[in-house]
Coordinates of C-alpha atoms in Angstrom, one line a residue:
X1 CA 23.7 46.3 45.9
X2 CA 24.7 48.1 49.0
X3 CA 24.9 52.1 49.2
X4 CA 25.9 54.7 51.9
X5 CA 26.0 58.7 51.4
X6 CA 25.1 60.8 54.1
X7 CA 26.2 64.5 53.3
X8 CA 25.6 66.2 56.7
X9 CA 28.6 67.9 58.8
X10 CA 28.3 66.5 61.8
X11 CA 29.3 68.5 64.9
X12 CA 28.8 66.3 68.5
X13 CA 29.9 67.3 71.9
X14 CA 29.1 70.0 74.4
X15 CA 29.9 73.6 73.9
X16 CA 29.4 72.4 69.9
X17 CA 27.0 75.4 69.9
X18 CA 29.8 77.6 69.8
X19 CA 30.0 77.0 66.3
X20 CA 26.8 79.1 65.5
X21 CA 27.9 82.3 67.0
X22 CA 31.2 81.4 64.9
X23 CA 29.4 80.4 61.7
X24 CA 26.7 82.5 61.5
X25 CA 26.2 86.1 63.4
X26 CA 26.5 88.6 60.6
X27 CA 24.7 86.2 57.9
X28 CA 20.5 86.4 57.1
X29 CA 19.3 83.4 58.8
X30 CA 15.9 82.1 59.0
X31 CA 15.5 81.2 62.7
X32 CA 12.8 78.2 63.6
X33 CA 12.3 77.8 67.0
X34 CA 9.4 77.9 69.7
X35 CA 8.5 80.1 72.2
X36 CA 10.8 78.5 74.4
X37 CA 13.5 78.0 71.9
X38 CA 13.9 81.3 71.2
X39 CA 14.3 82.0 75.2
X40 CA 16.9 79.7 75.5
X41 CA 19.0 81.0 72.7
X42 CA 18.8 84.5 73.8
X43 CA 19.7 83.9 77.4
X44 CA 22.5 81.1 76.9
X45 CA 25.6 82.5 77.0
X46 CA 27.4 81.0 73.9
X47 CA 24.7 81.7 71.1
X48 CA 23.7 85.2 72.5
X49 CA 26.0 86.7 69.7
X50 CA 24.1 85.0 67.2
X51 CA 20.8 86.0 68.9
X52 CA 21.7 89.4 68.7
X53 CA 22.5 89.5 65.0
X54 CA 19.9 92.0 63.7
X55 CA 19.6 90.0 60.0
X56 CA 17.9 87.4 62.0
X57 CA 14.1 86.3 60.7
X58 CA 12.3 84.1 63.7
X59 CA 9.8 81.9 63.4
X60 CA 9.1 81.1 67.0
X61 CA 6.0 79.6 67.0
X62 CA 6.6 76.0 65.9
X63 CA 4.6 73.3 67.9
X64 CA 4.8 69.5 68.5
X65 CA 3.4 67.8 64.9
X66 CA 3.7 70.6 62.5
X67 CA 0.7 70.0 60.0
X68 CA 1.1 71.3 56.2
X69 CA -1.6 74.3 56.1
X70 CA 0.4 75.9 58.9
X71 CA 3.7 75.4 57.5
X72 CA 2.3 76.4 53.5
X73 CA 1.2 79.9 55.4
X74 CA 4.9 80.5 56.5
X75 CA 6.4 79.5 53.1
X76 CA 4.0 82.1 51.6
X77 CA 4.8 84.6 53.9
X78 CA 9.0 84.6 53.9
X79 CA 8.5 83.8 49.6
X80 CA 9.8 87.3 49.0
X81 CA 13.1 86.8 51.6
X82 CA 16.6 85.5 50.6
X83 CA 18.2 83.7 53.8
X84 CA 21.8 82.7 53.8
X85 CA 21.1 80.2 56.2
X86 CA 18.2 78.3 58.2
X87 CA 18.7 77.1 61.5
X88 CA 16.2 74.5 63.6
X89 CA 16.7 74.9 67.3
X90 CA 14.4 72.3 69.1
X91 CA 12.8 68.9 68.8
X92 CA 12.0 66.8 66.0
X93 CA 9.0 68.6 65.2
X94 CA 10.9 71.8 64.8
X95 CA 13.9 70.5 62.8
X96 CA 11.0 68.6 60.7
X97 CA 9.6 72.3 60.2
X98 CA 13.0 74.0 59.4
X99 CA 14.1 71.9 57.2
X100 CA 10.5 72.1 55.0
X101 CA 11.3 75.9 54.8
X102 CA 15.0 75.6 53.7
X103 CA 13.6 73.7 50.6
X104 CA 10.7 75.1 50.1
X105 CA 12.2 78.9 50.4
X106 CA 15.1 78.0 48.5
X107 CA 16.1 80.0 45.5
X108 CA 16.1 77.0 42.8
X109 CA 12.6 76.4 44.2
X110 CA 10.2 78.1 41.9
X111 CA 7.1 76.5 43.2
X112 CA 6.9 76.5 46.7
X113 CA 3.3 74.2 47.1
X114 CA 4.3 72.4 50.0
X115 CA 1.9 70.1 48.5
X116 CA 4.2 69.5 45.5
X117 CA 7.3 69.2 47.1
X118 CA 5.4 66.0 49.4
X119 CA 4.4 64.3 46.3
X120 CA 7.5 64.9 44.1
X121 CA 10.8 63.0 45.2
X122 CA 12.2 63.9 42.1
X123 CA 11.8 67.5 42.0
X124 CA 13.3 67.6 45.7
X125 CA 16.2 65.8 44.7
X126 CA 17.5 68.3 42.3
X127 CA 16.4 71.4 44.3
X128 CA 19.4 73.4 46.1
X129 CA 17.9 74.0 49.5
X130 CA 18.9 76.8 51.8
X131 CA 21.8 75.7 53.7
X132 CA 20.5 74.2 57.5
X133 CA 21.9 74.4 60.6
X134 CA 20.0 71.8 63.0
X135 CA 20.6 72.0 66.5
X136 CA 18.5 69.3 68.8
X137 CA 17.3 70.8 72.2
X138 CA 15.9 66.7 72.9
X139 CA 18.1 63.3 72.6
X140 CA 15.6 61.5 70.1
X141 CA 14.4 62.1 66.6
X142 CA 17.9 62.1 64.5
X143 CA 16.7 64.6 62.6
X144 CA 19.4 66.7 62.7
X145 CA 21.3 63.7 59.7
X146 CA 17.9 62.0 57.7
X147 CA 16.4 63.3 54.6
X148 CA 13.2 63.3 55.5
X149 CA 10.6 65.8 57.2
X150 CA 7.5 64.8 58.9
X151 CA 4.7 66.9 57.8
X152 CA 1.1 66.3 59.3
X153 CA -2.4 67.6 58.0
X154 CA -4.6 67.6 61.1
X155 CA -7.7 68.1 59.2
X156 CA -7.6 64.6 57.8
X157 CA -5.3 62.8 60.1
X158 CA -2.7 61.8 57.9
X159 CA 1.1 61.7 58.3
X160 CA 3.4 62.8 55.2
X161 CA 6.7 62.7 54.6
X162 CA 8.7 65.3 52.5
X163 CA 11.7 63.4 51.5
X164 CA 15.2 63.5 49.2
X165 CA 18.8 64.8 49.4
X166 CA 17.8 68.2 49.6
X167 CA 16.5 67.8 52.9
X168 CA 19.1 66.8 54.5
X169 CA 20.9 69.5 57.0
X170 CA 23.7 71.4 56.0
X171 CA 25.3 70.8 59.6
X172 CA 24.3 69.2 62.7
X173 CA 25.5 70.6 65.8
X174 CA 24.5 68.4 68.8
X175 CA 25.4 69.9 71.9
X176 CA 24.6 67.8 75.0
X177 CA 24.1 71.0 76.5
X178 CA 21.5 71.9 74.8
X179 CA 18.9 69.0 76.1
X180 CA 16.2 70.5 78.2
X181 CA 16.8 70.0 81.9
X182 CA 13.1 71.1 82.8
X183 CA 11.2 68.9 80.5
X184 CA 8.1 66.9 81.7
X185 CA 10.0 63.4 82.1
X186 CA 7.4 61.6 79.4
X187 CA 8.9 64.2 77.0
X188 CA 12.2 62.7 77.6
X189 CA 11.3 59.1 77.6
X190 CA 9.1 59.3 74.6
X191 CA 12.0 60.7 72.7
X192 CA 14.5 58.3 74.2
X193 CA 12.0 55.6 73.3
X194 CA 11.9 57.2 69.6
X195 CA 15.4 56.7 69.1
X196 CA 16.2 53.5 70.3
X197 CA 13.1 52.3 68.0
X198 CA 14.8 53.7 64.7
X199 CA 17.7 51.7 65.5
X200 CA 16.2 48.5 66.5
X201 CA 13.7 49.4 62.9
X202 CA 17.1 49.7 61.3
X203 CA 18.2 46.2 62.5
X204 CA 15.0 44.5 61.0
X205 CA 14.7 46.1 58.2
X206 CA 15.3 44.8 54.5
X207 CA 17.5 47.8 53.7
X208 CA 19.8 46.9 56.3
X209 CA 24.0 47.2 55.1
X210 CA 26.3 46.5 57.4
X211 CA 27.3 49.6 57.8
X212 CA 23.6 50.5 58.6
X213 CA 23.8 47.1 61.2
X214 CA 26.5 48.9 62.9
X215 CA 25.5 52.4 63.5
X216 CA 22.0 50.7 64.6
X217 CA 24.2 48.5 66.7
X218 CA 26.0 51.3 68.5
X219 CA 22.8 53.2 69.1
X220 CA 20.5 50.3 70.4
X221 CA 24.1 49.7 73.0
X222 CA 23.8 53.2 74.0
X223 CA 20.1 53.1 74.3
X224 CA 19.4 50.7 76.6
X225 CA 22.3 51.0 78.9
X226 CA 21.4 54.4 79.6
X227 CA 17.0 54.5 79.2
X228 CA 15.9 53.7 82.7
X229 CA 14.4 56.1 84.1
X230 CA 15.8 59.4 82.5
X231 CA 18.0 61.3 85.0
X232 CA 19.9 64.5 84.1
X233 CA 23.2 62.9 84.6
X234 CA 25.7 64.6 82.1
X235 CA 26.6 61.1 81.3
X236 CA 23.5 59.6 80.4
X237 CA 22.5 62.9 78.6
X238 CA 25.9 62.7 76.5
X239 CA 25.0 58.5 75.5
X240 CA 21.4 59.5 74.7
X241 CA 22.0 62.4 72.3
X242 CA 24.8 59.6 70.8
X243 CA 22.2 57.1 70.7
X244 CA 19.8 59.6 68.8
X245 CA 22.3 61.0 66.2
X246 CA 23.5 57.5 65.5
X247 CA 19.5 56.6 65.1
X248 CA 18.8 59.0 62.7
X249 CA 22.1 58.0 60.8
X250 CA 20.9 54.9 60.5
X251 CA 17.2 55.5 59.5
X252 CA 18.9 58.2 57.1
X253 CA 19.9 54.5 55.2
X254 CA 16.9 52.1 55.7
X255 CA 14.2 54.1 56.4
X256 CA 11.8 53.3 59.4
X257 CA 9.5 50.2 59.4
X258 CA 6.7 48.8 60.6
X259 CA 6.4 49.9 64.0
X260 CA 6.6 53.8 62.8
X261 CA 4.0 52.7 60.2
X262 CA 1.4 51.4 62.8
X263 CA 1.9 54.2 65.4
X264 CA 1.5 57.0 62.9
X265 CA -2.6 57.1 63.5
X266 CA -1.7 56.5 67.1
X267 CA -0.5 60.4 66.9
X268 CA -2.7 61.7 64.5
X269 CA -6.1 60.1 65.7
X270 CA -5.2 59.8 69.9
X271 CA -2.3 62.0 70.4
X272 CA -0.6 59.5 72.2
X273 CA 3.2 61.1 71.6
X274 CA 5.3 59.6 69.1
X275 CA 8.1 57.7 70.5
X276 CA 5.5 55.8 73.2
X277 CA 3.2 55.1 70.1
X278 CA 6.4 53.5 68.2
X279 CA 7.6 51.5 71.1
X280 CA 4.2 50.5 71.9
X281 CA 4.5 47.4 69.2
X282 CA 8.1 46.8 69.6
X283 CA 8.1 43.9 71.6
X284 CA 5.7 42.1 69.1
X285 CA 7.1 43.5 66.0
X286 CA 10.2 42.0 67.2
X287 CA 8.7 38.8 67.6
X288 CA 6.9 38.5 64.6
X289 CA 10.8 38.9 63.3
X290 CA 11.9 36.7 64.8
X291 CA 10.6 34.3 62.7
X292 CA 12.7 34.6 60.2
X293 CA 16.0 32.5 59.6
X294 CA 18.3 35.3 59.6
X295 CA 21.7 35.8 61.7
X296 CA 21.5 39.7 62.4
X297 CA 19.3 39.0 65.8
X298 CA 22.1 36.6 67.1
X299 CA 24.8 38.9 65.9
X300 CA 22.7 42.3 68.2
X301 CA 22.3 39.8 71.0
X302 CA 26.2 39.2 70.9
X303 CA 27.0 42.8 70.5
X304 CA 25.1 43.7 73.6
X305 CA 26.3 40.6 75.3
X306 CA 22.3 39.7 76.1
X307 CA 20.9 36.3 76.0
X308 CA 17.4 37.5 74.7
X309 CA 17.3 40.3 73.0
X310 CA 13.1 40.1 73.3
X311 CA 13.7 40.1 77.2
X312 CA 15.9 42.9 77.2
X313 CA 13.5 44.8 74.8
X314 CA 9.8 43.7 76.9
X315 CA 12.0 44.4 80.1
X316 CA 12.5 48.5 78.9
X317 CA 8.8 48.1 78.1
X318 CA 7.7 47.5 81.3
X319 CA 10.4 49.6 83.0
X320 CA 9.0 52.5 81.4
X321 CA 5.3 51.9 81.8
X322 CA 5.1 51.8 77.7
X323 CA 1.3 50.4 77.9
X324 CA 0.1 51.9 80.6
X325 CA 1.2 55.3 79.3
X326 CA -0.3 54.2 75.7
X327 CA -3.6 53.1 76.7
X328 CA -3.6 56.9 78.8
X329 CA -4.4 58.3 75.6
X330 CA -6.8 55.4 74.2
X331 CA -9.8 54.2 75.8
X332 CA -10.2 50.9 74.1
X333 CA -8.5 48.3 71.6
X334 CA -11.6 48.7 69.7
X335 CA -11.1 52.4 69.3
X336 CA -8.0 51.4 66.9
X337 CA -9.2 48.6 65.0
X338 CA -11.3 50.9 62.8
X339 CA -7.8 52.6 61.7
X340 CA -5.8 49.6 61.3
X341 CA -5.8 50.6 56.8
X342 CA -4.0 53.8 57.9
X343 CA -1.3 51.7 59.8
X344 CA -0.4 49.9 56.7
X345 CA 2.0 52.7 55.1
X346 CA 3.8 51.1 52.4
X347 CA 7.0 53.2 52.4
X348 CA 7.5 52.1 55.7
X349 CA 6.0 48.5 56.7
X350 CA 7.5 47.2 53.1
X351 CA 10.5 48.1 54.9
X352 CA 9.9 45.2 57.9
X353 CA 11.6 41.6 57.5
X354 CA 8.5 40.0 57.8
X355 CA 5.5 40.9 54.8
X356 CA 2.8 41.9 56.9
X357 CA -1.1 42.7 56.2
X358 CA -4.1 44.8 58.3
X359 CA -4.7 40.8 59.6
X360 CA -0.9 40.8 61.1
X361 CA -1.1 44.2 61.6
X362 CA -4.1 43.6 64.0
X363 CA -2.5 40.6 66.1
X364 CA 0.4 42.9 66.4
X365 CA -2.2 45.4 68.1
X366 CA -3.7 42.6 70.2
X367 CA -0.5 41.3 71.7
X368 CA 0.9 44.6 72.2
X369 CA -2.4 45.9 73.6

């Protein structure tokens, strides 16, 4: 049985942002930003009508890996509020965090346990969320179009997921113009290198549909013709920010796989930043799946008119310093061994072609190491 259904209005190209002003300046949002965030919508010229709109509640203060204490101590604070609408203005992290609040603040939602919500598909399902306006400051995540949230607890290193069709935005508005020009260029290579993983996870992934195969398709094209080394080219800005919407579109079908399963302890235990600690086992991952008698590999390598699609994908590897700028953040191969259980994350490496083990899972860290 194949299935599709993706609810999100999407809104893509630049000045996009207009919309917001449009949509939203005399309504009582719930703004979730950063520090930096919040700067850029007050001074940008299009949006400073929304920024202006007195009804406006902002949480500025959301950082990289937003972990569930800090995000429970918001939800209890704003319980009392009734927002029209919450928007997400930044990275992954802070779409992550906005859409958390529009479900967990949302009037249907009668216990807001943050805990709850993580463990209980089924009550997430049926809750009427506050409706979310995501707008991506980086090209990367997808965020802006999956039902899922990323929730850490930093206390115990663990990675959860708050997931169903409640979570899903409202409306996406990627605005090219919107990327961060001034960002430290790892920033913008580990998010490029987050997107193009989602759709490659998407292409080797048992969920795959076709119509899955060809939004992954699309986005791996647009990925790796335009990855390099990231310059602030409008054009390669406008093909990333594609790449990452069409990403996300996918994932928002199949779900990640294994190579977001192994990295997750990557982030949590070294802090190595997500989208080096996915692509970090791609080139192996896509080996070990390689194994397996299956046409969709020939099919992506005609698509992007490559003879190998594992020499295209070891050749962005090394282009961008993937292991070098890994092991940065990790002494030793030992160091990980001793968290290779917590790489084995069912909802996600059940998802790989391949069945995999912590025995596979560790030659995957060997070769990749």
């Amino acid at each position: 049985m194949q299935y599709y259904y993706n609810p999100v209005i999407i809104e893509f190209g630049r000045g996009t942002r207009h919309e917001l002003s449009k949509d939203l300046s005399d309504s009582t949002n719930l703004v979730v930003t950063s520090k930096r965030g919040r700067k850029q919508i007050i001074d940008d010229p299009i949006l400073k009508s929304f920024a202006s709109n007195k009804n406006n509640i902002w949480i500025d203060n959301i950082q990289s890996n937003p972990d569930i204490n800090f995000l429970q101590n918001i939800i209890d604070s704003l319980s009392s509020y009734k927002f029209d609408f919450v928007i997400g203005f930044g990275g992954g992290s802070v779409l992550d965090s906005a859409k958390v609040l529009s479900v967990a603040l949302s009037h249907s939602n009668k216990a807001a346990q943050l805990t709850e919500l993580i463990s209980n598909t089924n009550k997430v399902n049926i809750i009427k969320s506050i409706p979310m306006y995501a707008l991506p400051t980086t090209a990367g995540t997808g965020s802006e179009v999956t039902p899922f949230a990323t929730v850490w607890d930093n206390t115990t290193f663990k990675k959860y997921s708050l997931a169903g069709n409640s979570v899903y935005p409202f409306k996406a508005i990627v605005d090219p113009d919107l990327i961060v020009k001034d960002q430290r260029n790892e920033i913008a290579i580990s998010t490029a290198l987050d997107a193009l993983n989602q759709a490659a996870e998407s292409i080797w992934n048992n969920n795959m549909t076709p119509i899955s195969e060809m939004i992954a398709t699309s986005a791996i094209k647009k990925s790796v013709a335009n990855i390099g080394s990231i310059e602030y080219s409008s054009v390669k800005i406008d093909a990333l920010s594609e790449a990452a919407l069409l990403g996300g579109l996918a994932i928002s079908q199949t779900r990640t796989a294994l190579c977001h399963s192994i990295s997750y302890p990557l982030t949590a235990r070294f802090g190595v930043p997500h989208g080096y600690a996915c692509a970090f086992t791609m080139p192996a991952v896509l080996e070990l799946n390689m194994s397996t008698d299956d046409a969709r590999f020939e099919r992506l390598e005609k698509s992007l008119e490559v003879d190998s699609i594992q020499t295209l994908f070891s050749n962005i590897y090394d282009d961008l310093d993937v292991n070098a700028s890994v092991k940065k953040y990790i002494p030793s191969l030992d160091k990980i061994y001793k968290f290779i259980d917590e790489m084995y994350t069912p909802d996600r490496a059940n998802n790989n072609l391949v069945p995999v083990d912590s025995k596979v899972i560790k030659k995957i860290l060997e070769a990749s190491w």
